[in-house]
Amino acid sequence: RICSIGVFIPSYGFHHVVAAVERIRSENGEDVGILFVDGGFADDRAFRETVLGSREWIEVAEKVPHPQLGSFLERSDVFVRAVEHESVGLSRIEAIWSGVPVIGTNVGETRGMLVYNFGDIKTLCSHIKSILNEAVQIDIQHWGDTFRREADGNLDAYWRTIVGDTS
């Protein structure tokens, strides 16, 4: 299963994920499904209907409390963050912390991930197939540890700024 988090507006790229998975399903006959976790803060109803269509292999989870996101990620084989614009991309890091390989657009945090240009369905499709077929290995543990150390360091620096350096 492929998991993607975002909202049903074009800049979140859900339609690109669907196009890539449809290509994999038709070319390889693989029964690949998608789970979209809908953040719910924006919604283009017409776009949503176009993306979902009558595709029974797409599931949508809505209003998922943040503490439960990990359980969705852990049950996924691949996490795709298909968004056009990104800051850090916390969901990418959370997926790595959950042990899931990440494919993301080449914006925001990209270390330890396979990347592609927004809208490049051919490369997205290739990356998904390479992970599902285990043709590429990503050292998820290394990157999870790296992001954890950086997060802990950032929190420590923030705490010292707020309360004063007590060392």
C-alpha positions as a Markdown table, in Angstrom:
| # | Residue | x | y | z |
|---|---|---|---|---|
| 1 | Arg | 0.0 | 0.0 | 0.0 |
| 2 | Ile | 1.1 | 3.5 | -0.8 |
| 3 | Cys | 0.3 | 6.3 | 1.8 |
| 4 | Ser | 0.1 | 10.0 | 1.0 |
| 5 | Ile | -0.8 | 12.8 | 3.4 |
| 6 | Gly | -2.3 | 16.1 | 2.3 |
| 7 | Val | -5.5 | 17.6 | 1.0 |
| 8 | Phe | -7.6 | 17.3 | -2.1 |
| 9 | Ile | -6.3 | 20.4 | -4.0 |
| 10 | Pro | -4.1 | 20.2 | -7.1 |
| 11 | Ser | -0.9 | 21.5 | -5.4 |
| 12 | Tyr | -0.8 | 18.4 | -3.1 |
| 13 | Gly | -0.3 | 16.1 | -6.1 |
| 14 | Phe | -2.7 | 13.3 | -5.2 |
| 15 | His | -3.7 | 13.1 | -8.9 |
| 16 | His | 0.0 | 12.4 | -9.7 |
| 17 | Val | 0.1 | 9.6 | -7.2 |
| 18 | Val | -3.1 | 8.1 | -8.7 |
| 19 | Ala | -1.6 | 8.4 | -12.3 |
| 20 | Ala | 1.6 | 6.6 | -11.2 |
| 21 | Val | -0.2 | 3.8 | -9.4 |
| 22 | Glu | -2.6 | 3.4 | -12.4 |
| 23 | Arg | 0.4 | 3.0 | -14.6 |
| 24 | Ile | 1.9 | 0.3 | -12.3 |
| 25 | Arg | -1.4 | -1.5 | -12.0 |
| 26 | Ser | -1.9 | -1.6 | -15.8 |
| 27 | Glu | 1.7 | -2.4 | -16.8 |
| 28 | Asn | 2.5 | -4.9 | -14.2 |
| 29 | Gly | -0.9 | -6.2 | -13.2 |
| 30 | Glu | 0.0 | -5.5 | -9.5 |
| 31 | Asp | -2.7 | -5.0 | -7.0 |
| 32 | Val | -1.3 | -1.7 | -5.6 |
| 33 | Gly | -3.6 | 0.4 | -3.4 |
| 34 | Ile | -3.4 | 4.0 | -2.1 |
| 35 | Leu | -4.3 | 5.4 | 1.3 |
| 36 | Phe | -4.8 | 9.2 | 1.2 |
| 37 | Val | -4.8 | 10.7 | 4.7 |
| 38 | Asp | -6.8 | 13.9 | 4.2 |
| 39 | Gly | -5.7 | 16.8 | 6.4 |
| 40 | Gly | -9.1 | 18.4 | 5.9 |
| 41 | Phe | -7.9 | 22.0 | 6.0 |
| 42 | Ala | -8.7 | 22.6 | 2.3 |
| 43 | Asp | -10.9 | 20.7 | -0.1 |
| 44 | Asp | -11.7 | 21.1 | -3.8 |
| 45 | Arg | -14.7 | 18.8 | -4.1 |
| 46 | Ala | -14.6 | 18.5 | -7.9 |
| 47 | Phe | -10.9 | 17.7 | -7.8 |
| 48 | Arg | -11.5 | 15.2 | -5.0 |
| 49 | Glu | -14.1 | 13.4 | -7.2 |
| 50 | Thr | -11.8 | 13.4 | -10.2 |
| 51 | Val | -8.9 | 11.9 | -8.1 |
| 52 | Leu | -11.0 | 9.3 | -6.4 |
| 53 | Gly | -13.3 | 8.5 | -9.4 |
| 54 | Ser | -14.6 | 4.9 | -9.1 |
| 55 | Arg | -11.2 | 3.6 | -8.1 |
| 56 | Glu | -12.0 | 1.0 | -5.4 |
| 57 | Trp | -8.3 | 0.6 | -4.7 |
| 58 | Ile | -8.1 | 4.1 | -3.1 |
| 59 | Glu | -9.0 | 4.6 | 0.6 |
| 60 | Val | -9.3 | 7.9 | 2.3 |
| 61 | Ala | -8.8 | 8.5 | 6.0 |
| 62 | Glu | -10.1 | 11.7 | 7.4 |
| 63 | Lys | -9.7 | 13.6 | 10.6 |
| 64 | Val | -6.9 | 11.3 | 11.8 |
| 65 | Pro | -5.6 | 12.5 | 15.1 |
| 66 | His | -1.9 | 13.2 | 14.8 |
| 67 | Pro | -0.9 | 10.5 | 17.4 |
| 68 | Gln | -2.5 | 7.9 | 15.2 |
| 69 | Leu | -0.7 | 8.8 | 12.0 |
| 70 | Gly | 2.2 | 6.5 | 12.9 |
| 71 | Ser | -0.1 | 3.4 | 12.7 |
| 72 | Phe | -1.2 | 4.4 | 9.2 |
| 73 | Leu | 2.4 | 4.9 | 8.1 |
| 74 | Glu | 3.6 | 1.6 | 9.7 |
| 75 | Arg | 1.1 | -0.3 | 7.6 |
| 76 | Ser | 2.4 | 1.2 | 4.4 |
| 77 | Asp | 5.0 | 0.0 | 2.0 |
| 78 | Val | 5.8 | 3.4 | 0.6 |
| 79 | Phe | 5.1 | 7.0 | 1.7 |
| 80 | Val | 4.7 | 9.6 | -1.1 |
| 81 | Arg | 4.7 | 13.3 | -0.4 |
| 82 | Ala | 3.7 | 14.6 | -3.8 |
| 83 | Val | 3.2 | 18.3 | -2.8 |
| 84 | Glu | 4.3 | 21.1 | -5.0 |
| 85 | His | 5.5 | 23.5 | -2.2 |
| 86 | Glu | 6.9 | 22.3 | 1.1 |
| 87 | Ser | 8.8 | 23.7 | 4.0 |
| 88 | Val | 10.5 | 21.0 | 6.1 |
| 89 | Gly | 8.0 | 18.3 | 5.4 |
| 90 | Leu | 7.4 | 16.8 | 8.8 |
| 91 | Ser | 5.3 | 14.0 | 7.4 |
| 92 | Arg | 8.3 | 12.8 | 5.4 |
| 93 | Ile | 10.4 | 12.6 | 8.6 |
| 94 | Glu | 7.6 | 10.9 | 10.5 |
| 95 | Ala | 7.3 | 8.3 | 7.8 |
| 96 | Ile | 11.1 | 7.6 | 8.0 |
| 97 | Trp | 10.7 | 7.4 | 11.8 |
| 98 | Ser | 8.0 | 4.8 | 11.2 |
| 99 | Gly | 10.4 | 2.8 | 9.0 |
| 100 | Val | 8.7 | 3.5 | 5.7 |
| 101 | Pro | 10.7 | 4.5 | 2.6 |
| 102 | Val | 9.8 | 8.0 | 1.4 |
| 103 | Ile | 9.4 | 9.4 | -2.1 |
| 104 | Gly | 8.9 | 13.1 | -2.3 |
| 105 | Thr | 9.0 | 16.1 | -4.6 |
| 106 | Asn | 12.4 | 17.9 | -4.7 |
| 107 | Val | 11.2 | 20.6 | -2.2 |
| 108 | Gly | 11.6 | 20.6 | 1.6 |
| 109 | Glu | 13.6 | 18.0 | 3.3 |
| 110 | Thr | 14.9 | 15.4 | 0.9 |
| 111 | Arg | 17.8 | 13.6 | 2.6 |
| 112 | Gly | 17.3 | 9.8 | 2.7 |
| 113 | Met | 14.4 | 10.0 | 0.2 |
| 114 | Leu | 13.9 | 9.3 | -3.5 |
| 115 | Val | 13.0 | 12.6 | -5.1 |
| 116 | Tyr | 11.3 | 13.7 | -8.3 |
| 117 | Asn | 10.0 | 16.9 | -9.8 |
| 118 | Phe | 6.4 | 17.8 | -9.1 |
| 119 | Gly | 4.2 | 16.4 | -11.9 |
| 120 | Asp | 6.9 | 14.0 | -13.2 |
| 121 | Ile | 4.7 | 10.9 | -13.2 |
| 122 | Lys | 7.3 | 8.8 | -15.1 |
| 123 | Thr | 10.0 | 9.3 | -12.4 |
| 124 | Leu | 7.4 | 8.9 | -9.5 |
| 125 | Cys | 6.2 | 5.6 | -11.1 |
| 126 | Ser | 9.8 | 4.4 | -11.4 |
| 127 | His | 10.6 | 5.2 | -7.8 |
| 128 | Ile | 7.5 | 3.5 | -6.5 |
| 129 | Lys | 8.3 | 0.4 | -8.5 |
| 130 | Ser | 11.9 | 0.4 | -7.4 |
| 131 | Ile | 10.8 | 0.4 | -3.7 |
| 132 | Leu | 8.0 | -2.2 | -4.2 |
| 133 | Asn | 10.4 | -4.5 | -6.1 |
| 134 | Glu | 13.2 | -3.9 | -3.6 |
| 135 | Ala | 15.5 | -2.7 | -6.4 |
| 136 | Val | 16.6 | 0.2 | -4.2 |
| 137 | Gln | 17.4 | 0.1 | -0.6 |
| 138 | Ile | 17.3 | 3.3 | 1.6 |
| 139 | Asp | 19.0 | 3.3 | 5.0 |
| 140 | Ile | 15.9 | 4.3 | 6.8 |
| 141 | Gln | 17.4 | 3.6 | 10.2 |
| 142 | His | 20.4 | 5.9 | 9.5 |
| 143 | Trp | 18.1 | 8.8 | 8.4 |
| 144 | Gly | 15.7 | 8.2 | 11.2 |
| 145 | Asp | 18.5 | 8.5 | 13.7 |
| 146 | Thr | 19.9 | 11.6 | 11.9 |
| 147 | Phe | 16.6 | 13.4 | 12.0 |
| 148 | Arg | 16.1 | 12.4 | 15.7 |
| 149 | Arg | 19.5 | 13.8 | 16.7 |
| 150 | Glu | 18.7 | 17.0 | 14.8 |
| 151 | Ala | 15.3 | 17.4 | 16.3 |
| 152 | Asp | 16.7 | 16.8 | 19.8 |
| 153 | Gly | 19.4 | 19.4 | 19.1 |
| 154 | Asn | 16.9 | 21.9 | 17.9 |
| 155 | Leu | 14.7 | 21.4 | 20.9 |
| 156 | Asp | 17.7 | 21.7 | 23.2 |
| 157 | Ala | 18.8 | 25.0 | 21.5 |
| 158 | Tyr | 15.2 | 26.3 | 21.7 |
| 159 | Trp | 14.9 | 25.4 | 25.4 |
| 160 | Arg | 18.2 | 27.2 | 26.2 |
| 161 | Thr | 17.0 | 30.3 | 24.3 |
| 162 | Ile | 13.7 | 30.3 | 26.2 |
| 163 | Val | 15.0 | 29.6 | 29.7 |
| 164 | Gly | 18.5 | 30.9 | 29.3 |
| 165 | Asp | 21.6 | 28.8 | 29.0 |
| 166 | Thr | 22.0 | 26.9 | 32.3 |
| 167 | Ser | 25.1 | 24.9 | 31.3 |
